[in-house]
């Protein structure tokens, strides 16, 4: 009887540890990504409709990856315009910026044209990239916004991600994570982070 109990407990312990273990494969599928972790490898489609792979960018520059809810909406416009206005300073520090939302390529093109954005936007209509970073994603929706000519249009989204920002160092590791981004201050905070990293 004792032998059976011991075997049973061992089996339970084995199952517990096997199921709670964290592997690189599990992280690539999704989950929390923290400072010091290797950044998830991901692919998407950029605002020109071209394939975009993180492996083509990580290691060449410091990469800012920011997730935001929706194109051409209030907070998201403030955040994007902040990056636009600070882009020269960021580029001088060897930084590349990509914004990611559940909007389509067509939505991104309208956003870039209306606000004259000078960095890449990636389409994540199913939320797959957001999930890799552990960014919460909700159902998509519709937003009434104004295009580059001031005309009211309706943009539809696949999903809506929360506003989180990550910075990936040249070594491929996350050096900064902010899950509580203040849209209007995001680019300035990133500049401060980068300046500390490059001193």
mmCIF file of C-alpha atoms in Angstrom:
data_model
loop_
_atom_site.group_PDB
_atom_site.id
_atom_site.type_symbol
_atom_site.label_atom_id
_atom_site.label_comp_id
_atom_site.label_asym_id
_atom_site.label_seq_id
_atom_site.Cartn_x
_atom_site.Cartn_y
_atom_site.Cartn_z
ATOM 1 C CA UNK A 1 0.000 0.000 0.000
ATOM 2 C CA UNK A 2 2.780 2.453 0.892
ATOM 3 C CA UNK A 3 4.554 1.759 -2.402
ATOM 4 C CA UNK A 4 1.372 2.544 -4.306
ATOM 5 C CA UNK A 5 0.880 5.844 -2.501
ATOM 6 C CA UNK A 6 4.453 6.937 -3.162
ATOM 7 C CA UNK A 7 4.180 6.061 -6.833
ATOM 8 C CA UNK A 8 0.894 7.955 -7.063
ATOM 9 C CA UNK A 9 2.368 11.087 -5.477
ATOM 10 C CA UNK A 10 5.414 10.914 -7.756
ATOM 11 C CA UNK A 11 3.185 10.703 -10.782
ATOM 12 C CA UNK A 12 1.157 13.696 -9.651
ATOM 13 C CA UNK A 13 4.301 15.753 -9.041
ATOM 14 C CA UNK A 14 5.638 14.839 -12.449
ATOM 15 C CA UNK A 15 2.440 15.922 -14.170
ATOM 16 C CA UNK A 16 2.396 19.197 -12.194
ATOM 17 C CA UNK A 17 5.934 20.143 -13.145
ATOM 18 C CA UNK A 18 5.503 19.019 -16.732
ATOM 19 C CA UNK A 19 2.462 21.250 -17.166
ATOM 20 C CA UNK A 20 3.889 24.338 -15.476
ATOM 21 C CA UNK A 21 7.276 24.268 -17.135
ATOM 22 C CA UNK A 22 8.073 27.270 -19.355
ATOM 23 C CA UNK A 23 9.755 26.455 -22.633
ATOM 24 C CA UNK A 24 10.904 28.616 -25.523
ATOM 25 C CA UNK A 25 8.272 26.931 -27.672
ATOM 26 C CA UNK A 26 5.496 27.941 -25.273
ATOM 27 C CA UNK A 27 6.747 31.550 -25.205
ATOM 28 C CA UNK A 28 6.737 31.686 -28.983
ATOM 29 C CA UNK A 29 3.022 30.808 -28.911
ATOM 30 C CA UNK A 30 2.153 33.499 -26.409
ATOM 31 C CA UNK A 31 2.346 34.533 -22.786
ATOM 32 C CA UNK A 32 3.890 37.167 -20.608
ATOM 33 C CA UNK A 33 7.061 38.728 -21.987
ATOM 34 C CA UNK A 34 9.134 40.584 -19.401
ATOM 35 C CA UNK A 35 12.274 42.701 -19.297
ATOM 36 C CA UNK A 36 15.279 40.444 -19.818
ATOM 37 C CA UNK A 37 13.362 37.871 -21.866
ATOM 38 C CA UNK A 38 14.167 37.104 -25.481
ATOM 39 C CA UNK A 39 11.633 38.990 -27.581
ATOM 40 C CA UNK A 40 9.162 36.844 -29.524
ATOM 41 C CA UNK A 41 9.990 36.283 -33.164
ATOM 42 C CA UNK A 42 7.066 37.458 -35.251
ATOM 43 C CA UNK A 43 5.896 38.201 -38.766
ATOM 44 C CA UNK A 44 3.222 40.572 -40.025
ATOM 45 C CA UNK A 45 2.199 42.718 -42.993
ATOM 46 C CA UNK A 46 3.298 46.348 -43.141
ATOM 47 C CA UNK A 47 1.321 49.394 -44.234
ATOM 48 C CA UNK A 48 2.470 48.883 -47.839
ATOM 49 C CA UNK A 49 1.162 45.317 -47.935
ATOM 50 C CA UNK A 50 4.648 43.777 -47.727
ATOM 51 C CA UNK A 51 5.770 40.930 -45.483
ATOM 52 C CA UNK A 52 7.560 42.190 -42.357
ATOM 53 C CA UNK A 53 9.744 39.875 -40.238
ATOM 54 C CA UNK A 54 11.226 40.841 -36.887
ATOM 55 C CA UNK A 55 14.273 38.701 -37.700
ATOM 56 C CA UNK A 56 15.148 41.190 -40.455
ATOM 57 C CA UNK A 57 15.249 44.078 -37.976
ATOM 58 C CA UNK A 58 16.325 42.827 -34.549
ATOM 59 C CA UNK A 59 20.086 43.059 -34.162
ATOM 60 C CA UNK A 60 20.435 45.916 -36.634
ATOM 61 C CA UNK A 61 18.738 48.606 -34.555
ATOM 62 C CA UNK A 62 17.021 49.060 -31.227
ATOM 63 C CA UNK A 63 13.403 48.205 -31.986
ATOM 64 C CA UNK A 64 10.429 49.945 -30.371
ATOM 65 C CA UNK A 65 7.278 47.854 -30.710
ATOM 66 C CA UNK A 66 4.146 49.605 -29.549
ATOM 67 C CA UNK A 67 0.649 48.153 -29.562
ATOM 68 C CA UNK A 68 -2.334 50.482 -29.740
ATOM 69 C CA UNK A 69 -6.120 50.105 -29.988
ATOM 70 C CA UNK A 70 -7.189 51.775 -33.255
ATOM 71 C CA UNK A 71 -6.096 53.943 -36.181
ATOM 72 C CA UNK A 72 -7.140 57.605 -36.309
ATOM 73 C CA UNK A 73 -8.732 57.638 -32.839
ATOM 74 C CA UNK A 74 -7.894 60.272 -30.218
ATOM 75 C CA UNK A 75 -5.273 58.695 -27.951
ATOM 76 C CA UNK A 76 -3.758 56.614 -30.721
ATOM 77 C CA UNK A 77 -3.339 59.685 -32.897
ATOM 78 C CA UNK A 78 -1.584 61.562 -30.077
ATOM 79 C CA UNK A 79 0.726 58.609 -29.519
ATOM 80 C CA UNK A 80 1.557 58.197 -33.209
ATOM 81 C CA UNK A 81 2.132 61.917 -33.731
ATOM 82 C CA UNK A 82 4.479 61.923 -30.739
ATOM 83 C CA UNK A 83 6.593 59.248 -32.408
ATOM 84 C CA UNK A 84 6.399 61.118 -35.704
ATOM 85 C CA UNK A 85 7.642 64.335 -34.127
ATOM 86 C CA UNK A 86 10.438 62.585 -32.181
ATOM 87 C CA UNK A 87 11.497 60.310 -35.040
ATOM 88 C CA UNK A 88 14.684 62.214 -35.913
ATOM 89 C CA UNK A 89 15.891 62.051 -32.306
ATOM 90 C CA UNK A 90 15.056 58.363 -32.102
ATOM 91 C CA UNK A 91 16.704 57.587 -35.449
ATOM 92 C CA UNK A 92 19.857 59.403 -34.311
ATOM 93 C CA UNK A 93 19.994 56.929 -31.403
ATOM 94 C CA UNK A 94 19.741 53.957 -33.783
ATOM 95 C CA UNK A 95 16.077 53.288 -33.057
ATOM 96 C CA UNK A 96 13.393 51.884 -35.364
ATOM 97 C CA UNK A 97 9.716 52.210 -34.418
ATOM 98 C CA UNK A 98 6.811 49.976 -35.415
ATOM 99 C CA UNK A 99 3.209 50.483 -34.360
ATOM 100 C CA UNK A 100 0.912 47.467 -34.273
ATOM 101 C CA UNK A 101 -2.885 47.299 -34.105
ATOM 102 C CA UNK A 102 -5.767 45.130 -35.226
ATOM 103 C CA UNK A 103 -6.345 47.426 -38.189
ATOM 104 C CA UNK A 104 -6.008 46.353 -41.808
ATOM 105 C CA UNK A 105 -3.297 47.499 -44.209
ATOM 106 C CA UNK A 106 -5.850 49.824 -45.831
ATOM 107 C CA UNK A 107 -6.662 51.420 -42.457
ATOM 108 C CA UNK A 108 -2.960 51.931 -41.777
ATOM 109 C CA UNK A 109 -2.500 53.634 -45.139
ATOM 110 C CA UNK A 110 -5.285 56.090 -44.296
ATOM 111 C CA UNK A 111 -3.749 56.746 -40.866
ATOM 112 C CA UNK A 112 -0.269 57.355 -42.257
ATOM 113 C CA UNK A 113 -1.547 59.684 -44.950
ATOM 114 C CA UNK A 114 -3.813 61.683 -42.631
ATOM 115 C CA UNK A 115 -1.129 62.207 -39.966
ATOM 116 C CA UNK A 116 1.984 62.069 -42.187
ATOM 117 C CA UNK A 117 3.493 59.267 -40.105
ATOM 118 C CA UNK A 118 7.142 58.499 -40.810
ATOM 119 C CA UNK A 119 7.410 54.992 -39.372
ATOM 120 C CA UNK A 120 6.000 51.539 -40.080
ATOM 121 C CA UNK A 121 2.580 50.308 -39.002
ATOM 122 C CA UNK A 122 1.890 46.570 -38.901
ATOM 123 C CA UNK A 123 -1.496 44.901 -39.404
ATOM 124 C CA UNK A 124 -2.381 42.372 -36.683
ATOM 125 C CA UNK A 125 -6.001 41.711 -37.558
ATOM 126 C CA UNK A 126 -6.237 38.401 -35.683
ATOM 127 C CA UNK A 127 -4.192 39.576 -32.685
ATOM 128 C CA UNK A 128 -1.547 36.880 -33.165
ATOM 129 C CA UNK A 129 1.411 39.239 -32.679
ATOM 130 C CA UNK A 130 -0.147 40.908 -29.633
ATOM 131 C CA UNK A 131 -0.735 37.508 -28.036
ATOM 132 C CA UNK A 132 2.921 36.569 -28.521
ATOM 133 C CA UNK A 133 3.871 39.564 -26.391
ATOM 134 C CA UNK A 134 1.142 38.864 -23.827
ATOM 135 C CA UNK A 135 -0.794 41.986 -24.781
ATOM 136 C CA UNK A 136 -4.518 41.631 -23.957
ATOM 137 C CA UNK A 137 -6.745 41.650 -27.038
ATOM 138 C CA UNK A 138 -10.487 42.207 -27.251
ATOM 139 C CA UNK A 139 -13.060 42.032 -30.030
ATOM 140 C CA UNK A 140 -12.671 44.424 -32.926
ATOM 141 C CA UNK A 141 -15.198 47.070 -33.789
ATOM 142 C CA UNK A 142 -15.904 50.167 -35.809
ATOM 143 C CA UNK A 143 -14.667 53.712 -35.339
ATOM 144 C CA UNK A 144 -15.960 56.881 -37.001
ATOM 145 C CA UNK A 145 -12.884 58.942 -37.860
ATOM 146 C CA UNK A 146 -11.746 61.593 -40.322
ATOM 147 C CA UNK A 147 -9.462 60.869 -43.266
ATOM 148 C CA UNK A 148 -6.688 63.047 -44.715
ATOM 149 C CA UNK A 149 -9.280 65.271 -46.427
ATOM 150 C CA UNK A 150 -11.379 65.743 -43.295
ATOM 151 C CA UNK A 151 -14.129 63.423 -44.497
ATOM 152 C CA UNK A 152 -15.809 61.195 -41.927
ATOM 153 C CA UNK A 153 -15.187 57.515 -42.600
ATOM 154 C CA UNK A 154 -15.804 54.276 -40.694
ATOM 155 C CA UNK A 155 -12.837 51.987 -40.041
ATOM 156 C CA UNK A 156 -13.410 48.366 -39.053
ATOM 157 C CA UNK A 157 -10.906 46.281 -37.087
ATOM 158 C CA UNK A 158 -10.275 42.592 -36.606
ATOM 159 C CA UNK A 159 -9.308 42.927 -32.917
ATOM 160 C CA UNK A 160 -8.516 45.707 -30.456
ATOM 161 C CA UNK A 161 -5.272 45.455 -28.480
ATOM 162 C CA UNK A 162 -4.459 47.309 -25.290
ATOM 163 C CA UNK A 163 -1.838 50.076 -25.341
ATOM 164 C CA UNK A 164 1.497 48.459 -24.404
ATOM 165 C CA UNK A 165 5.041 49.430 -25.453
ATOM 166 C CA UNK A 166 8.192 47.296 -25.632
ATOM 167 C CA UNK A 167 11.799 48.101 -26.498
ATOM 168 C CA UNK A 168 13.968 45.312 -27.916
ATOM 169 C CA UNK A 169 17.742 45.687 -27.707
ATOM 170 C CA UNK A 170 20.161 44.712 -30.451
ATOM 171 C CA UNK A 171 20.761 41.426 -28.603
ATOM 172 C CA UNK A 172 17.112 40.493 -29.127
ATOM 173 C CA UNK A 173 16.142 40.894 -25.458
ATOM 174 C CA UNK A 174 13.402 43.095 -24.063
ATOM 175 C CA UNK A 175 14.970 46.075 -22.283
ATOM 176 C CA UNK A 176 11.743 47.951 -21.517
ATOM 177 C CA UNK A 177 8.075 47.100 -21.084
ATOM 178 C CA UNK A 178 5.182 49.428 -20.264
ATOM 179 C CA UNK A 179 1.674 47.938 -19.957
ATOM 180 C CA UNK A 180 0.209 51.259 -18.742
ATOM 181 C CA UNK A 181 1.170 53.670 -21.499
ATOM 182 C CA UNK A 182 0.145 57.322 -21.400
ATOM 183 C CA UNK A 183 -0.441 57.904 -25.116
ATOM 184 C CA UNK A 184 0.743 61.521 -25.301
ATOM 185 C CA UNK A 185 3.932 60.809 -23.309
ATOM 186 C CA UNK A 186 5.008 57.498 -24.836
ATOM 187 C CA UNK A 187 7.648 58.721 -27.308
ATOM 188 C CA UNK A 188 9.232 61.016 -24.694
ATOM 189 C CA UNK A 189 9.465 58.164 -22.192
ATOM 190 C CA UNK A 190 11.049 55.959 -24.840
ATOM 191 C CA UNK A 191 13.608 58.666 -25.606
ATOM 192 C CA UNK A 192 14.566 58.732 -21.918
ATOM 193 C CA UNK A 193 14.910 54.943 -21.858
ATOM 194 C CA UNK A 194 17.063 54.928 -24.988
ATOM 195 C CA UNK A 195 19.288 57.733 -23.723
ATOM 196 C CA UNK A 196 20.021 55.741 -20.559
ATOM 197 C CA UNK A 197 20.766 52.647 -22.620
ATOM 198 C CA UNK A 198 23.130 54.446 -24.994
ATOM 199 C CA UNK A 199 25.081 56.543 -22.476
#
